Short mmCIF file of C-alpha atoms in Angstrom, two decimals:
data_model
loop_
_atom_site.label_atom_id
_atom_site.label_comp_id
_atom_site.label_asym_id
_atom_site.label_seq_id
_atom_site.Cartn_x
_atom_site.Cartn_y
_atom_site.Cartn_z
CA UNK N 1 0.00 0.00 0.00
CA UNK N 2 2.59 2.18 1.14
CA UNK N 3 3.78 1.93 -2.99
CA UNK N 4 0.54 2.96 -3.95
CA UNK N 5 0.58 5.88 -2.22
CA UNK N 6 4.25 6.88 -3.03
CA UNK N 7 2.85 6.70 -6.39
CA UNK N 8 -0.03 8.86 -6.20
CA UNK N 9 2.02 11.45 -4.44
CA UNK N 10 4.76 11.72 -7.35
CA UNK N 11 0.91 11.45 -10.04
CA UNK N 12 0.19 14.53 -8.08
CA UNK N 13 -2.99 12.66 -7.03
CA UNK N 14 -5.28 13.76 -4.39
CA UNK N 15 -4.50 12.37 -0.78
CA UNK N 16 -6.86 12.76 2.33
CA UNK N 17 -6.47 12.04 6.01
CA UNK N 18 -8.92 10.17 7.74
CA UNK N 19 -9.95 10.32 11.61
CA UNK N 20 -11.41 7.67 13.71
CA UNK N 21 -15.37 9.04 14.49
CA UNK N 22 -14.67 11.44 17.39
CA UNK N 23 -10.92 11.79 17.76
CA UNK N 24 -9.08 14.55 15.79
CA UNK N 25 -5.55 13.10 15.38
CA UNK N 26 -5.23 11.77 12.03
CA UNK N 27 -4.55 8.09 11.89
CA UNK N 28 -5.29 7.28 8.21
CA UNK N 29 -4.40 8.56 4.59
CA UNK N 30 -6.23 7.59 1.49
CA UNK N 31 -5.93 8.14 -2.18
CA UNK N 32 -8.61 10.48 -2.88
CA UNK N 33 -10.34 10.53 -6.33
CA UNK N 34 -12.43 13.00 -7.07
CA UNK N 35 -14.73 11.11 -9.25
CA UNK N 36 -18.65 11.77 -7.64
CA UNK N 37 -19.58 15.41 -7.75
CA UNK N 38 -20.79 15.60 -4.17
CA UNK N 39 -17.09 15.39 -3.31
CA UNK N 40 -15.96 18.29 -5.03
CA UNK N 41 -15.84 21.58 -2.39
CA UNK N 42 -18.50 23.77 -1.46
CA UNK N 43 -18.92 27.47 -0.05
CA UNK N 44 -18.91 25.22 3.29
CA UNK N 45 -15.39 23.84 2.54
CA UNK N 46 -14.72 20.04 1.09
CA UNK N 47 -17.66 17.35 1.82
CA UNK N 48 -16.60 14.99 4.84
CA UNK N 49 -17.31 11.86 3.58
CA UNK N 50 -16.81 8.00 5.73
CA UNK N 51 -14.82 5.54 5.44
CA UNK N 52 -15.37 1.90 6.81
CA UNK N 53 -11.87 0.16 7.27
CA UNK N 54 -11.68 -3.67 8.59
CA UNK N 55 -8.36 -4.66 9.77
CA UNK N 56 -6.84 -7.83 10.93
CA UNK N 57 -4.95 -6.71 13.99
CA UNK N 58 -1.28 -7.86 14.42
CA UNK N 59 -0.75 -10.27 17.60
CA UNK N 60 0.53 -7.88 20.19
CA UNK N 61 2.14 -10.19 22.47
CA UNK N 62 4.38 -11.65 19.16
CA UNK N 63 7.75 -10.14 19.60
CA UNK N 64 8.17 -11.19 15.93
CA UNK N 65 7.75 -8.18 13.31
CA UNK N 66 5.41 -9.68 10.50
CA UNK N 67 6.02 -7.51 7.22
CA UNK N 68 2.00 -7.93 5.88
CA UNK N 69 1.04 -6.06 9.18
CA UNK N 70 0.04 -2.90 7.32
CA UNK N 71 -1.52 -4.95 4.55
CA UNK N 72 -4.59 -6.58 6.25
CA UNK N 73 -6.77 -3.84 5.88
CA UNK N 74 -9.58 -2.71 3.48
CA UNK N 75 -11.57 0.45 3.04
CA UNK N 76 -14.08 1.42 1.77
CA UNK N 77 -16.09 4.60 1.17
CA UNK N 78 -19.41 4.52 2.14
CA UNK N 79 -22.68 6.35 3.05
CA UNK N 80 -23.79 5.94 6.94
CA UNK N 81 -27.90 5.34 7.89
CA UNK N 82 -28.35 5.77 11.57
CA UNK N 83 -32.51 4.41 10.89
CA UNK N 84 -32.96 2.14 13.97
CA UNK N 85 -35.22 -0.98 13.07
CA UNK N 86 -35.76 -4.19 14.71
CA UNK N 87 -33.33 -5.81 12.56
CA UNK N 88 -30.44 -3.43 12.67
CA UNK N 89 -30.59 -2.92 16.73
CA UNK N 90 -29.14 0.66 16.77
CA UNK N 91 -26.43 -0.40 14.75
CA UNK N 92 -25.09 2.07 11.76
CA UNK N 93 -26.03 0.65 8.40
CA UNK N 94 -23.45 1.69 5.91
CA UNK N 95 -23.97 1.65 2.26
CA UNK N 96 -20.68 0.58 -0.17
CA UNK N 97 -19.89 3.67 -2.60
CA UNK N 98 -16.10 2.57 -3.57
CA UNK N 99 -13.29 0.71 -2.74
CA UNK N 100 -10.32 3.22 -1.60
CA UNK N 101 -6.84 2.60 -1.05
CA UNK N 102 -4.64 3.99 1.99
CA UNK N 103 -2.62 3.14 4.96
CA UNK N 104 -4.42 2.96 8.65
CA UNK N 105 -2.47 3.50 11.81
CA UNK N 106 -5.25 2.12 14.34
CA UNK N 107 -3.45 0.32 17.49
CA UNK N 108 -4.95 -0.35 20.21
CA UNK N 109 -7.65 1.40 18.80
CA UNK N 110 -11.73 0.51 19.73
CA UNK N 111 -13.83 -1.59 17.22
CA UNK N 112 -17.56 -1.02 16.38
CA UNK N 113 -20.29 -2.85 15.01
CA UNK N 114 -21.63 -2.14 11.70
CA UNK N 115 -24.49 -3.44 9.39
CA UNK N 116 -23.96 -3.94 5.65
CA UNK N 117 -27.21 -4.64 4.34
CA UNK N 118 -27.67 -7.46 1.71
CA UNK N 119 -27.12 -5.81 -1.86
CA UNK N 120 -30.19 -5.55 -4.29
CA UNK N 121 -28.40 -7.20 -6.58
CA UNK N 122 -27.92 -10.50 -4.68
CA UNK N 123 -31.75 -10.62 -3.13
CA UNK N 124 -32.58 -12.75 -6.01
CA UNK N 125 -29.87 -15.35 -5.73
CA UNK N 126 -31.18 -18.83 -3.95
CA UNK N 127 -28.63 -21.17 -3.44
#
């Protein structure tokens, strides 16, 4: 990943930093295309859009380094729905716009439960 974004720096690409939902220190950066139009800036500033980001954490108690660390990861964009039904319990249900790539700094960091609900798409599939 790391490559990837070394790459999109010397492209002159667009990189953003991302934030864990209510901290302010930066512990994320992600190669930002600015492909939908509701990302382009506003009067209001840029658009503050979410990213979802499942990790494998690394075993803390290995003193062994293991290179593919930063590697587990993926993120996506997405669009969050705070409805509460039945069904979803309170949880957020977020909604997959694109796949993004970046590097995530989240040790020791808290995890939280999330809904992806079953897409349209696949409703119609029986196994």
């Amino acid at each position: 990943m790391a490559k990837e974004l070394v790459r999109a720096i010397d492209q002159g690409r667009i990189l953003r930093l991302g934030t864990l939902v209510g901290l302010e220190d930066a512990s994320a950066v992600f190669i930002w295309d600015e492909e939908d139009e509701d990302q382009k800036p506003t009067r209001e500033g840029v658009s503050s859009p979410y990213v979802f980001t499942a990790s494998w954490p690394r075993d803390e108690s290995s003193e062994d380094y293991d290179a593919n660390d930063l590697d587990r990861h993926v993120s996506l964009e997405v669009v969050v729905s705070r409805t509460s039904t039945e069904r979803t319990k309170g949880l957020p249900q977020l909604f997959t716009k694109r796949w993004l790539t970046g590097l995530c700094f989240f040790a020791g960091c808290w995890r939280q439960k999330v809904i992806f609900p079953w897409p349209r798409e696949l409703k119609s599939i029986v196994p």
